[in-house]
Amino acid sequence: MAIKLPTKRFKARYGRKPRSKFAAIEILQHANQKCPQCNKISVRRLAAGIWQCRKCTLKFAGKAYTLQ
């Protein structure tokens, strides 16, 4: 089965390199991250730089796309 990339919505526009860079960033920002307080893999991105753990409900600021 083919892998669904988030850049399929752009079809043939914008070129290969910008689409591949965008795909890498978007996959990381939508992945679950590790909580700094409870160490569970349950942190989700709410907005640019705002993260929240779904287990301990800790809301904190971090980097825009990833926590690392």
N, C-alpha and C. Protein backbone atom coordinates (compact mmCIF):
# COMPACT_ATOMS: atom_id res chain seq x y z
N MET A 1 0.83 -1.17 0.00
CA MET A 1 0.00 0.00 0.00
C MET A 1 0.89 1.25 0.00
N ALA A 2 0.49 2.25 -0.72
CA ALA A 2 1.28 3.47 -0.85
C ALA A 2 1.24 4.29 0.43
N ILE A 3 2.33 5.01 0.70
CA ILE A 3 2.40 5.88 1.86
C ILE A 3 1.70 7.19 1.53
N LYS A 4 0.83 7.65 2.42
CA LYS A 4 0.15 8.92 2.20
C LYS A 4 1.00 10.05 2.77
N LEU A 5 1.44 10.93 1.92
CA LEU A 5 2.21 12.08 2.34
C LEU A 5 1.30 13.29 2.46
N PRO A 6 1.60 14.21 3.36
CA PRO A 6 0.75 15.38 3.52
C PRO A 6 0.84 16.35 2.35
N THR A 7 1.79 16.14 1.43
CA THR A 7 1.94 17.07 0.31
C THR A 7 1.19 16.64 -0.93
N LYS A 8 0.43 15.57 -0.87
CA LYS A 8 -0.35 15.14 -2.04
C LYS A 8 -1.40 16.18 -2.42
N ARG A 9 -1.79 17.01 -1.46
CA ARG A 9 -2.80 18.03 -1.76
C ARG A 9 -2.27 19.13 -2.68
N PHE A 10 -0.93 19.23 -2.82
CA PHE A 10 -0.34 20.24 -3.69
C PHE A 10 -0.22 19.77 -5.13
N LYS A 11 -0.39 18.46 -5.37
CA LYS A 11 -0.28 17.83 -6.69
C LYS A 11 1.07 18.15 -7.32
N ALA A 12 1.12 18.78 -8.48
CA ALA A 12 2.38 19.01 -9.18
C ALA A 12 2.93 20.42 -8.96
N ARG A 13 2.39 21.15 -8.03
CA ARG A 13 2.81 22.54 -7.83
C ARG A 13 3.98 22.64 -6.86
N TYR A 14 4.72 23.71 -6.95
CA TYR A 14 5.76 24.16 -6.02
C TYR A 14 7.09 23.44 -6.12
N GLY A 15 7.21 22.34 -6.82
CA GLY A 15 8.49 21.66 -6.96
C GLY A 15 8.70 20.56 -5.94
N ARG A 16 9.70 19.73 -6.20
CA ARG A 16 9.94 18.55 -5.37
C ARG A 16 10.59 18.90 -4.03
N LYS A 17 11.61 19.75 -4.02
CA LYS A 17 12.33 20.05 -2.77
C LYS A 17 11.45 20.76 -1.74
N PRO A 18 10.72 21.82 -2.11
CA PRO A 18 9.87 22.45 -1.09
C PRO A 18 8.79 21.51 -0.56
N ARG A 19 8.25 20.66 -1.42
CA ARG A 19 7.23 19.72 -0.95
C ARG A 19 7.81 18.67 -0.02
N SER A 20 9.03 18.20 -0.30
CA SER A 20 9.62 17.19 0.58
C SER A 20 10.01 17.79 1.93
N LYS A 21 10.51 19.04 1.95
CA LYS A 21 10.81 19.70 3.21
C LYS A 21 9.54 19.94 4.02
N PHE A 22 8.49 20.36 3.35
CA PHE A 22 7.22 20.60 4.02
C PHE A 22 6.65 19.30 4.58
N ALA A 23 6.79 18.21 3.85
CA ALA A 23 6.29 16.91 4.32
C ALA A 23 7.02 16.47 5.58
N ALA A 24 8.33 16.65 5.61
CA ALA A 24 9.10 16.26 6.80
C ALA A 24 8.68 17.06 8.03
N ILE A 25 8.48 18.36 7.86
CA ILE A 25 8.06 19.21 8.97
C ILE A 25 6.66 18.84 9.43
N GLU A 26 5.76 18.63 8.50
CA GLU A 26 4.37 18.36 8.87
C GLU A 26 4.22 16.99 9.54
N ILE A 27 4.99 16.01 9.14
CA ILE A 27 4.94 14.70 9.80
C ILE A 27 5.42 14.83 11.24
N LEU A 28 6.49 15.60 11.48
CA LEU A 28 6.99 15.79 12.84
C LEU A 28 6.03 16.56 13.72
N GLN A 29 5.40 17.60 13.19
CA GLN A 29 4.55 18.43 14.04
C GLN A 29 3.25 17.73 14.41
N HIS A 30 2.80 16.76 13.62
CA HIS A 30 1.56 16.05 13.95
C HIS A 30 1.81 14.77 14.72
N ALA A 31 3.07 14.41 14.93
CA ALA A 31 3.39 13.21 15.70
C ALA A 31 3.28 13.50 17.19
N ASN A 32 3.04 12.46 17.99
CA ASN A 32 3.03 12.61 19.44
C ASN A 32 4.45 12.81 19.94
N GLN A 33 4.60 13.71 20.90
CA GLN A 33 5.90 14.02 21.48
C GLN A 33 5.93 13.57 22.94
N LYS A 34 7.11 13.58 23.54
CA LYS A 34 7.29 13.14 24.93
C LYS A 34 7.07 14.30 25.89
N CYS A 35 6.27 14.07 26.92
CA CYS A 35 5.96 15.10 27.92
C CYS A 35 7.17 15.30 28.84
N PRO A 36 7.55 16.56 29.11
CA PRO A 36 8.69 16.80 30.00
C PRO A 36 8.37 16.53 31.47
N GLN A 37 7.10 16.49 31.84
CA GLN A 37 6.74 16.29 33.24
C GLN A 37 6.48 14.82 33.57
N CYS A 38 5.61 14.16 32.79
CA CYS A 38 5.24 12.77 33.11
C CYS A 38 5.96 11.75 32.23
N ASN A 39 6.75 12.19 31.25
CA ASN A 39 7.55 11.34 30.36
C ASN A 39 6.73 10.36 29.54
N LYS A 40 5.47 10.65 29.28
CA LYS A 40 4.65 9.81 28.41
C LYS A 40 4.67 10.41 27.00
N ILE A 41 4.45 9.56 26.02
CA ILE A 41 4.40 10.01 24.62
C ILE A 41 2.96 10.44 24.33
N SER A 42 2.59 11.61 24.83
CA SER A 42 1.20 12.03 24.68
C SER A 42 1.04 13.54 24.49
N VAL A 43 2.08 14.22 24.09
CA VAL A 43 2.00 15.66 23.89
C VAL A 43 1.56 15.95 22.47
N ARG A 44 0.57 16.80 22.34
CA ARG A 44 0.06 17.20 21.03
C ARG A 44 0.25 18.70 20.85
N ARG A 45 0.37 19.11 19.62
CA ARG A 45 0.55 20.52 19.28
C ARG A 45 -0.82 21.18 19.19
N LEU A 46 -1.04 22.25 19.95
CA LEU A 46 -2.30 22.99 19.90
C LEU A 46 -2.24 24.11 18.87
N ALA A 47 -1.15 24.86 18.89
CA ALA A 47 -0.92 25.96 17.96
C ALA A 47 0.59 26.09 17.80
N ALA A 48 1.02 27.08 17.05
CA ALA A 48 2.45 27.28 16.83
C ALA A 48 3.14 27.58 18.15
N GLY A 49 3.93 26.63 18.66
CA GLY A 49 4.67 26.83 19.89
C GLY A 49 3.92 26.50 21.16
N ILE A 50 2.67 26.08 21.08
CA ILE A 50 1.88 25.73 22.26
C ILE A 50 1.60 24.24 22.22
N TRP A 51 1.99 23.54 23.29
CA TRP A 51 1.88 22.09 23.37
C TRP A 51 1.10 21.72 24.62
N GLN A 52 0.39 20.57 24.58
CA GLN A 52 -0.35 20.11 25.75
C GLN A 52 -0.27 18.60 25.85
N CYS A 53 -0.01 18.13 27.07
CA CYS A 53 0.02 16.70 27.35
C CYS A 53 -1.41 16.23 27.59
N ARG A 54 -1.79 15.13 26.97
CA ARG A 54 -3.14 14.61 27.14
C ARG A 54 -3.29 13.78 28.40
N LYS A 55 -2.19 13.35 29.01
CA LYS A 55 -2.25 12.54 30.23
C LYS A 55 -2.29 13.41 31.48
N CYS A 56 -1.33 14.32 31.62
CA CYS A 56 -1.26 15.15 32.83
C CYS A 56 -1.80 16.56 32.62
N THR A 57 -2.30 16.88 31.44
CA THR A 57 -2.89 18.17 31.05
C THR A 57 -1.94 19.36 31.25
N LEU A 58 -0.65 19.12 31.19
CA LEU A 58 0.33 20.20 31.26
C LEU A 58 0.33 20.95 29.94
N LYS A 59 0.18 22.25 29.98
CA LYS A 59 0.25 23.09 28.79
C LYS A 59 1.49 23.96 28.90
N PHE A 60 2.32 23.96 27.86
CA PHE A 60 3.58 24.68 27.92
C PHE A 60 3.96 25.17 26.54
N ALA A 61 4.94 26.07 26.51
CA ALA A 61 5.44 26.63 25.26
C ALA A 61 6.72 25.92 24.88
N GLY A 62 6.92 25.79 23.58
CA GLY A 62 8.12 25.14 23.06
C GLY A 62 8.41 25.66 21.68
N LYS A 63 9.12 24.86 20.91
CA LYS A 63 9.41 25.24 19.53
C LYS A 63 8.13 25.17 18.69
N ALA A 64 8.16 25.75 17.52
CA ALA A 64 6.96 25.86 16.71
C ALA A 64 6.51 24.52 16.13
N TYR A 65 7.45 23.69 15.68
CA TYR A 65 7.07 22.46 14.98
C TYR A 65 7.36 21.19 15.77
N THR A 66 8.42 21.17 16.57
CA THR A 66 8.77 20.00 17.37
C THR A 66 9.23 20.45 18.75
N LEU A 67 9.33 19.52 19.66
CA LEU A 67 9.84 19.84 21.00
C LEU A 67 11.35 19.69 21.08
N GLN A 68 11.95 18.88 20.22
CA GLN A 68 13.39 18.67 20.27
C GLN A 68 14.11 19.79 19.58
